[in-house]
Tab-separated table of C-alpha atoms in Angstrom:
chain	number	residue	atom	x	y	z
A	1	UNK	CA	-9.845	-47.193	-37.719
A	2	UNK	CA	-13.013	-45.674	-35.890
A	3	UNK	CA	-16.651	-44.831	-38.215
A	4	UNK	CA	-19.059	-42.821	-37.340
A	5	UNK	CA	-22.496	-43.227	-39.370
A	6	UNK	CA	-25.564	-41.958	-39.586
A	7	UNK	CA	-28.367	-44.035	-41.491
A	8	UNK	CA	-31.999	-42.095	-42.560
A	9	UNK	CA	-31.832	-40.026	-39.215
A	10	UNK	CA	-34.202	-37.706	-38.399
A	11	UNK	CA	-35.259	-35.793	-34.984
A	12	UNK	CA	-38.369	-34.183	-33.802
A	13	UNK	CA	-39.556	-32.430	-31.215
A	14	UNK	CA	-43.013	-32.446	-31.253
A	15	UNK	CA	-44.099	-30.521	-34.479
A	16	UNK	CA	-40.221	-29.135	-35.068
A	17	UNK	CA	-38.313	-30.699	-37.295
A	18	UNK	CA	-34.592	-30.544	-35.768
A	19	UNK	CA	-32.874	-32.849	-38.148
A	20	UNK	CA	-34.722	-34.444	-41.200
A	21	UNK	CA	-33.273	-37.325	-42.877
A	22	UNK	CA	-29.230	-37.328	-42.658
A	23	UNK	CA	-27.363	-40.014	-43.626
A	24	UNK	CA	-23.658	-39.485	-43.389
A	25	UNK	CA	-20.339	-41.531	-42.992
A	26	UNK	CA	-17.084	-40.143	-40.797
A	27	UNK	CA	-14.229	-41.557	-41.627
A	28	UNK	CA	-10.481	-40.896	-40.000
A	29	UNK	CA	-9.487	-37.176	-40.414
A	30	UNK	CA	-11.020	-34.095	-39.762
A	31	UNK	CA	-14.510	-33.062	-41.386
A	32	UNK	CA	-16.145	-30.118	-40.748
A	33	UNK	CA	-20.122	-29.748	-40.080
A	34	UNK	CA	-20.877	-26.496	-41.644
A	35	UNK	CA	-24.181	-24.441	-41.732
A	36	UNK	CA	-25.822	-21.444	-40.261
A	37	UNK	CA	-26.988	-20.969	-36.303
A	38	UNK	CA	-29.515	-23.476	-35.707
A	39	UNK	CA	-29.621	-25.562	-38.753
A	40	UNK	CA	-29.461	-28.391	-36.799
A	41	UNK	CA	-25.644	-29.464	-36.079
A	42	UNK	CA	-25.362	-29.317	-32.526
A	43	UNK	CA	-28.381	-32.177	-32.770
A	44	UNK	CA	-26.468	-34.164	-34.888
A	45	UNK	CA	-23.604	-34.085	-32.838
A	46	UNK	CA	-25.788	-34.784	-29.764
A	47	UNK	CA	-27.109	-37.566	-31.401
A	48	UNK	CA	-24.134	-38.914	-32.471
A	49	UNK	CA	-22.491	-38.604	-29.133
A	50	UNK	CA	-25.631	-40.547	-27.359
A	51	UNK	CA	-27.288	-38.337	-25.782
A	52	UNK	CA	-30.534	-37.668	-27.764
A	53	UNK	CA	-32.214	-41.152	-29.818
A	54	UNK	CA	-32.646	-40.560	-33.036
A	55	UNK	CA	-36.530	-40.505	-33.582
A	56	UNK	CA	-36.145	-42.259	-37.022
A	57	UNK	CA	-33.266	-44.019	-38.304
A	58	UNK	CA	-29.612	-45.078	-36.817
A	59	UNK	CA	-26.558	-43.676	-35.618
A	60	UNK	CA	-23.462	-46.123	-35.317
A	61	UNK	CA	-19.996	-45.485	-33.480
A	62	UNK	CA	-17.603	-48.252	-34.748
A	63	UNK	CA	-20.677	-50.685	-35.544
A	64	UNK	CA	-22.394	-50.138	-32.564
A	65	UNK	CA	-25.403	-47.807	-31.716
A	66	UNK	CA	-24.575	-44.958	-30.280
A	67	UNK	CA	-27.729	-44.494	-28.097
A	68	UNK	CA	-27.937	-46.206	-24.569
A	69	UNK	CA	-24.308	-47.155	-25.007
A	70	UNK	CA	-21.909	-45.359	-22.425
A	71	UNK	CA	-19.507	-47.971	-23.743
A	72	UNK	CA	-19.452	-45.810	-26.458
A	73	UNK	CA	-17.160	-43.170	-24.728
A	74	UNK	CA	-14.344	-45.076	-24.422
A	75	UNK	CA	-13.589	-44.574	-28.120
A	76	UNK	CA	-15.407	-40.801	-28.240
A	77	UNK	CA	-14.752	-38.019	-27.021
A	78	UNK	CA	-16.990	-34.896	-26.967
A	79	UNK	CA	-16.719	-30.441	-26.548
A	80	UNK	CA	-20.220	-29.376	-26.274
A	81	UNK	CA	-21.023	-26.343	-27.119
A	82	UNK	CA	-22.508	-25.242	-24.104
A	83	UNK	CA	-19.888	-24.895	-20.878
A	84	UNK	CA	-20.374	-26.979	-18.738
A	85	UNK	CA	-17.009	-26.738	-16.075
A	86	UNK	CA	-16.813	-25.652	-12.259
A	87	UNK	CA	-14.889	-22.619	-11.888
A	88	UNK	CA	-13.404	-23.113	-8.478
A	89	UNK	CA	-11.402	-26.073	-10.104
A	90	UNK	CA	-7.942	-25.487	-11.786
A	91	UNK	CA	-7.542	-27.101	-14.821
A	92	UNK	CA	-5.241	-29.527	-13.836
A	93	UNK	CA	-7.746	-30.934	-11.219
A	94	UNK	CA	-10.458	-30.361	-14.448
A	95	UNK	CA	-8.612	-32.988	-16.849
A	96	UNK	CA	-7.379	-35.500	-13.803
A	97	UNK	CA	-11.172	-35.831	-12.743
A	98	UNK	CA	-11.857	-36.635	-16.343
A	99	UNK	CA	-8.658	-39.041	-16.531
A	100	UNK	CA	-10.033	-40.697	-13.674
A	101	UNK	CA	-13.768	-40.964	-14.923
A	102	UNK	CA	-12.352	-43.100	-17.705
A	103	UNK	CA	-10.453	-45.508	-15.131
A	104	UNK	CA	-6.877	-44.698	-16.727
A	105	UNK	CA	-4.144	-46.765	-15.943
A	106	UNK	CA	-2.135	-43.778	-14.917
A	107	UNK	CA	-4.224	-40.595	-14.866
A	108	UNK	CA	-1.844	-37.910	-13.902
A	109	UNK	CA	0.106	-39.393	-16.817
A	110	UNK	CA	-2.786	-39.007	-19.109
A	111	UNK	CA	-3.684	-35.453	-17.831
A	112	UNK	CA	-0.167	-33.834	-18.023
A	113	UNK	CA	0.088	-35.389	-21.939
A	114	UNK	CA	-3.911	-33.896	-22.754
A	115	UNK	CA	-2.933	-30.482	-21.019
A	116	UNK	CA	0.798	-30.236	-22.759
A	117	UNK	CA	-1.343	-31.368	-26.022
A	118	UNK	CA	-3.497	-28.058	-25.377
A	119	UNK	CA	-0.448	-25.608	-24.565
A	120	UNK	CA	-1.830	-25.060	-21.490
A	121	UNK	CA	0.684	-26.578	-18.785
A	122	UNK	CA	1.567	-22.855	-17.833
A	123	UNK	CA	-1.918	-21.859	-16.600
A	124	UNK	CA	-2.948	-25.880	-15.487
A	125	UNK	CA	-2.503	-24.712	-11.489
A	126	UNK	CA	-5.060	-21.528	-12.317
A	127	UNK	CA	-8.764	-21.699	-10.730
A	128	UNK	CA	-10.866	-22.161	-14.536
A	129	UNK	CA	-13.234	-18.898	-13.394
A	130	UNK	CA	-9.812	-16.786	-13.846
A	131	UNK	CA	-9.482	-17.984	-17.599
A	132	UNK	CA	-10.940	-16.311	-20.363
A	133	UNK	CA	-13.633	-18.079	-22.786
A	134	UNK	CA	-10.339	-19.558	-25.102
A	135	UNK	CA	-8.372	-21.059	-22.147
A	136	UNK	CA	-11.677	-22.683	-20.711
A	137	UNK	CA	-12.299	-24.028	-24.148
A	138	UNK	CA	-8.494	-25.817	-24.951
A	139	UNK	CA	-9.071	-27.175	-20.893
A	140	UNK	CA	-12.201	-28.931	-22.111
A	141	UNK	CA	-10.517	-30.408	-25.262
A	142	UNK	CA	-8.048	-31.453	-23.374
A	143	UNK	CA	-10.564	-33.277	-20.741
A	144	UNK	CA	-12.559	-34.737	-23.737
A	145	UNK	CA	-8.585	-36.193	-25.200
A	146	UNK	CA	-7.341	-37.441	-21.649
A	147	UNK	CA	-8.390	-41.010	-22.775
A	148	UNK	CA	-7.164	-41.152	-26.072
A	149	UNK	CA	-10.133	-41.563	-28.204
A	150	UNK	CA	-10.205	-42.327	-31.537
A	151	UNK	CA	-13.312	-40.303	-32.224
A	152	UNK	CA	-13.572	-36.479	-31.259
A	153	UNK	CA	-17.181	-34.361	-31.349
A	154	UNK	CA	-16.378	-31.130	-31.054
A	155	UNK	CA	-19.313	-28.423	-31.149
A	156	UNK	CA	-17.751	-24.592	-32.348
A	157	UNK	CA	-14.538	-25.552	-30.871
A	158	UNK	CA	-13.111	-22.351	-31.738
A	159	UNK	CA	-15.416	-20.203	-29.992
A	160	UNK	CA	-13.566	-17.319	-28.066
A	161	UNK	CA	-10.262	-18.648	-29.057
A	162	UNK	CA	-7.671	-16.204	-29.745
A	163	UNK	CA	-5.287	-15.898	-33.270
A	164	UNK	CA	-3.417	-17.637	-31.710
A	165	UNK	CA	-5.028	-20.111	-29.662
A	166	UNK	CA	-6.982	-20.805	-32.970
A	167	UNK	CA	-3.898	-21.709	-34.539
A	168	UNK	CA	-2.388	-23.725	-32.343
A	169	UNK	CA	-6.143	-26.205	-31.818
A	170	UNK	CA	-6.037	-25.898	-35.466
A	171	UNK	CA	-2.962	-27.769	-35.671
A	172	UNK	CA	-3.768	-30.019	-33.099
A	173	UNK	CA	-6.259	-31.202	-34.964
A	174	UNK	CA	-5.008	-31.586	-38.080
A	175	UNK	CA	-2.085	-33.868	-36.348
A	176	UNK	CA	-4.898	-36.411	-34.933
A	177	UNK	CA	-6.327	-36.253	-38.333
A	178	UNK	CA	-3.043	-37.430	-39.952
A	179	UNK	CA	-2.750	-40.124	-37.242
A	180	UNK	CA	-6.097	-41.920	-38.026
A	181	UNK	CA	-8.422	-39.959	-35.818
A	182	UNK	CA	-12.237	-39.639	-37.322
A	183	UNK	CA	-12.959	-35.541	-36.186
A	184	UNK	CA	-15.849	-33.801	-36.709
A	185	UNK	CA	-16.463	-30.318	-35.879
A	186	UNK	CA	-18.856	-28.111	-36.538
A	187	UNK	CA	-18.487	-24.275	-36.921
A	188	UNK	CA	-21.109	-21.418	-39.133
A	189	UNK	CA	-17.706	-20.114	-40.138
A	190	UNK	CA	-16.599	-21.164	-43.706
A	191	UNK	CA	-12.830	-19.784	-43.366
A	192	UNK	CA	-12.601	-22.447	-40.157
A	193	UNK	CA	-13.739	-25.355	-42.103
A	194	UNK	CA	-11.304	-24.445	-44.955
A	195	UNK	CA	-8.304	-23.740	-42.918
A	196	UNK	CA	-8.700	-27.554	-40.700
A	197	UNK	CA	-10.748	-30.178	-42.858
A	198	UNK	CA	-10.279	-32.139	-45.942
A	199	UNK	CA	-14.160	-33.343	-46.044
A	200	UNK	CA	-17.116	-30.384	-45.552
A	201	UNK	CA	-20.878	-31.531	-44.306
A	202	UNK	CA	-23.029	-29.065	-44.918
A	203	UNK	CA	-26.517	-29.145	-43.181
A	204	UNK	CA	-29.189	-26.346	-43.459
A	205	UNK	CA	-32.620	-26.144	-41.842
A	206	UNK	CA	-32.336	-29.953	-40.768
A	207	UNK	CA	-31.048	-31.315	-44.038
A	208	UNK	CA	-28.114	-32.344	-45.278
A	209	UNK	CA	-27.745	-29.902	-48.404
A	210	UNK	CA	-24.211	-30.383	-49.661
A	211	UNK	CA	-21.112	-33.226	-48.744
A	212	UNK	CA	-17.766	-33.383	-50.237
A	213	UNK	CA	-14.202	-32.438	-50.224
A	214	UNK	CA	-13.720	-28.267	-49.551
A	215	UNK	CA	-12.543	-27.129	-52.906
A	216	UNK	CA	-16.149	-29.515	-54.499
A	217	UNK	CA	-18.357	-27.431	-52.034
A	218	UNK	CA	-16.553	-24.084	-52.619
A	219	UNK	CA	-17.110	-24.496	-56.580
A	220	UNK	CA	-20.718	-24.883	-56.132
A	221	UNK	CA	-20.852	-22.242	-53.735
A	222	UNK	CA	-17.976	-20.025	-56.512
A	223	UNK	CA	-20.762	-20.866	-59.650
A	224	UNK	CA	-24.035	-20.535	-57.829
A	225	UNK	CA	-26.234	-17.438	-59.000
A	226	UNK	CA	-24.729	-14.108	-57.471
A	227	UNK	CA	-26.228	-10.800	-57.161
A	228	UNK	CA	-24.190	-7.456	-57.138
A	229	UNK	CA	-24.898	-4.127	-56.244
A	230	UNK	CA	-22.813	-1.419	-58.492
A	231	UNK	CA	-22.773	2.139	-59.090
A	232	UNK	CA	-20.848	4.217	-61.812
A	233	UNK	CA	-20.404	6.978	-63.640
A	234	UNK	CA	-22.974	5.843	-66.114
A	235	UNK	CA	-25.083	3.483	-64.471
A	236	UNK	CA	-27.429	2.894	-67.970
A	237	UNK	CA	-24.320	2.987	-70.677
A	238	UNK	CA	-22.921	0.061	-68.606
A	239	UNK	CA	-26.542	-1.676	-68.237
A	240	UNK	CA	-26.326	-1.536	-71.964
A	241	UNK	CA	-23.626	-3.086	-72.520
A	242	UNK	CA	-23.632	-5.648	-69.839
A	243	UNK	CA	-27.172	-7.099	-71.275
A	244	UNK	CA	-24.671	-8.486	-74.099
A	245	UNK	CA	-22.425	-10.529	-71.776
A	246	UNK	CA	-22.772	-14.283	-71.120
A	247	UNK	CA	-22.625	-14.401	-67.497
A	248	UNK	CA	-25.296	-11.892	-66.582
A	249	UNK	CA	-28.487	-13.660	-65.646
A	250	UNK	CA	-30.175	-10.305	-65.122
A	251	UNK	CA	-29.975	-6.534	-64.072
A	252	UNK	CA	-31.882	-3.867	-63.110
A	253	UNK	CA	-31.326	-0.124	-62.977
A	254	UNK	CA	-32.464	1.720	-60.053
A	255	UNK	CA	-32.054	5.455	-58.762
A	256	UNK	CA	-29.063	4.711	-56.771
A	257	UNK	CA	-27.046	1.664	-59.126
A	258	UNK	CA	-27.431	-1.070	-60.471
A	259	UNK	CA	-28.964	-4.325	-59.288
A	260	UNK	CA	-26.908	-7.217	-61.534
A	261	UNK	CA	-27.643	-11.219	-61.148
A	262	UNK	CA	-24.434	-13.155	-62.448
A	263	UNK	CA	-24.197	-16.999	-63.016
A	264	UNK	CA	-20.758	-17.410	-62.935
A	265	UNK	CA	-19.633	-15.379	-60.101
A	266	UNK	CA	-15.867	-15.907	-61.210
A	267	UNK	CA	-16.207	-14.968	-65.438
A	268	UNK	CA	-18.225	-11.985	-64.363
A	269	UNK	CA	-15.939	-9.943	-61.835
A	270	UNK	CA	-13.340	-10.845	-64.849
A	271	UNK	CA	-15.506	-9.371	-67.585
A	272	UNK	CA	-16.987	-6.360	-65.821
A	273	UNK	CA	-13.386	-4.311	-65.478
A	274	UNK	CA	-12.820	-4.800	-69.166
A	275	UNK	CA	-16.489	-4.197	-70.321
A	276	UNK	CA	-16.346	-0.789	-68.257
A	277	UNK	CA	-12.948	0.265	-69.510
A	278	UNK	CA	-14.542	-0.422	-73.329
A	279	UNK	CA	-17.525	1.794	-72.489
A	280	UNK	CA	-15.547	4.602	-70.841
A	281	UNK	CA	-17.553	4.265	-67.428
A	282	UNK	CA	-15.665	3.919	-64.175
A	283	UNK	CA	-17.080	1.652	-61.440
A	284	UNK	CA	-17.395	3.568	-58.346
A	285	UNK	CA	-18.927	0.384	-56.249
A	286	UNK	CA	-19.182	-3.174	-56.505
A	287	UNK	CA	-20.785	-4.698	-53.743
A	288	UNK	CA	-22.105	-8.621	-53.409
A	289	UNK	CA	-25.262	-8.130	-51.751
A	290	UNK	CA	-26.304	-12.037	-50.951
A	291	UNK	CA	-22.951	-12.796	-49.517
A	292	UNK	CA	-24.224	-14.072	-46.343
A	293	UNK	CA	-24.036	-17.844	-45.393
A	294	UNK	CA	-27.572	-18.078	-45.316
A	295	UNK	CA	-27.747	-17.428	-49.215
A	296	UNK	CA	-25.184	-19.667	-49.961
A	297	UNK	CA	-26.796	-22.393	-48.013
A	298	UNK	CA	-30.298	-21.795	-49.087
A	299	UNK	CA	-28.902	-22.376	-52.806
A	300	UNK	CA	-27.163	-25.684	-52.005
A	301	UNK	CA	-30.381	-27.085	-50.519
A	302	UNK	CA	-32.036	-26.541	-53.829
A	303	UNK	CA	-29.360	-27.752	-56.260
């Protein structure tokens, strides 16, 4: 059984605050590292990985720091986010190199199982500048899984991936999840993190805001304050009569709708069909307007 942790960890760079204070336990199975563009989890992962020191605090893989420690990689493997693969190589020669770099035993072996792991044995004789951004990105998984490792980094994995392609990595990971594998992955997509992890991170503007099993951070996210833009038929009859229910937190009326904060996102969108049908006024539009993941974050980091 492989850990991953993260004690008090913070990074800097000069007067920017990349990461502030994270601590943070991987266990086996698959958690995902969720939070909008540049909150800070391709640092993390960096961090975790080796390649940046922590400016304050620790990051241990398996006991041992993570930091000056290429030993390290012979029970991690990592898919950074950024590409960095030779096009004139074919796959296959891609993953042996890697296979190799690790000292394997038997690295054709190891390269045929990563590739056949990665459904990608049809194209493995293909120069990697001929593939498109999804192919390119199951050949690196599969260079970063030649050795086995019993810890897998991988930053927006699913980038450029196809339905299908997406699928099939999907599974993939969920299998080495199920076998004792400690996964981390981080994605700005909620819908990714829902469909391949048991255990969500979530880290916004540095900080870690919100940690738990999916359905714990989807209930905050279900109950936090929502705001909804609506127009009907009688925009003030249905401010009137809305003012009386429980799970409006506020509303306005404007020239073009009505402007309505809810608390409970779930007890409103029930109430408001039967509260209109009462009052004779037909919705015409009901729009969330703070839907983006932005929002949502920005109200986990101050529960």
């Amino acid at each position: 059984m492989s850990e991953v942790q993260l004690t008090g960890v913070s990074r800097w760079y000069g007067n920017v605050v990349a990461v502030n204070d994270v601590t943070m336990t991987l266990g086996p199975g698959v958690t995902g590292l969720l939070g909008p563009n540049g909150a800070g989890k391709t640092t993390v992962l960096h961090m975790m990985s080796g390649f940046l020191a922590p400016s304050q605090g620790e990051v241990r893989v398996d006991g041992r720091p993570a930091w000056r420690n290429p030993d390290v990689y012979r029970t991690l493997g990592l898919v950074a986010e950024r590409e960095a693969v030779h096009g004139f190589l074919t796959a296959w020669e891609f993953v042996l190199a890697s296979a190799k770099l690790h000292r394997l035993p038997d690295p054709a072996a190891a390269a045929r199982r990563a590739i056949d792991l990665v459904d990608m044995r049809e194209a493995q004789d293909r120069r990697m500048q001929t593939f498109s951004k999804g192919m390119r990105q199951r050949t690196r998984v599969a260079a970063a899984l030649v050795h086995e490792p019993r810890v897998l980094l991988l930053d927006e994995p699913f980038n450029g991936m196809d339905p299908r392609q997406r699928l099939h990595m999907m599974g993939v990971l969920h299998s080495l999840g199920d076998t004792g594998h400690t996964i981390l992955f981080s994605s700005h997509i909620l819908e990714e993190v829902e469909e391949v992890s048991g255990t969500v991170q979530v880290i916004v503007a540095g900080r870690l805001a919100a940690s738990g099993d999916y359905r714990t951070i989807r209930r905050l996210m279900t109950h936090r304050p929502h705001v909804f833009a609506i127009r009907s038929t009688d925009d003030r009859r249905l401010a009137v009569a809305l003012v009386a229910e429980d799970s409006v937190a506020g509303l306005d009326v404007g020239t073009t709708g009505l402007t309505v904060r809810a608390g409970d996102y779930g007890a409103f969108t029930r109430a408001l069909p039967k509260i209109a049908l009462r009052e004779g006024v037909r919705v015409r539009q009901l729009i969330p307007s703070d839907e983006s993941l932005e929002s949502v974050f920005s109200y986990l980091v101050a529960t």
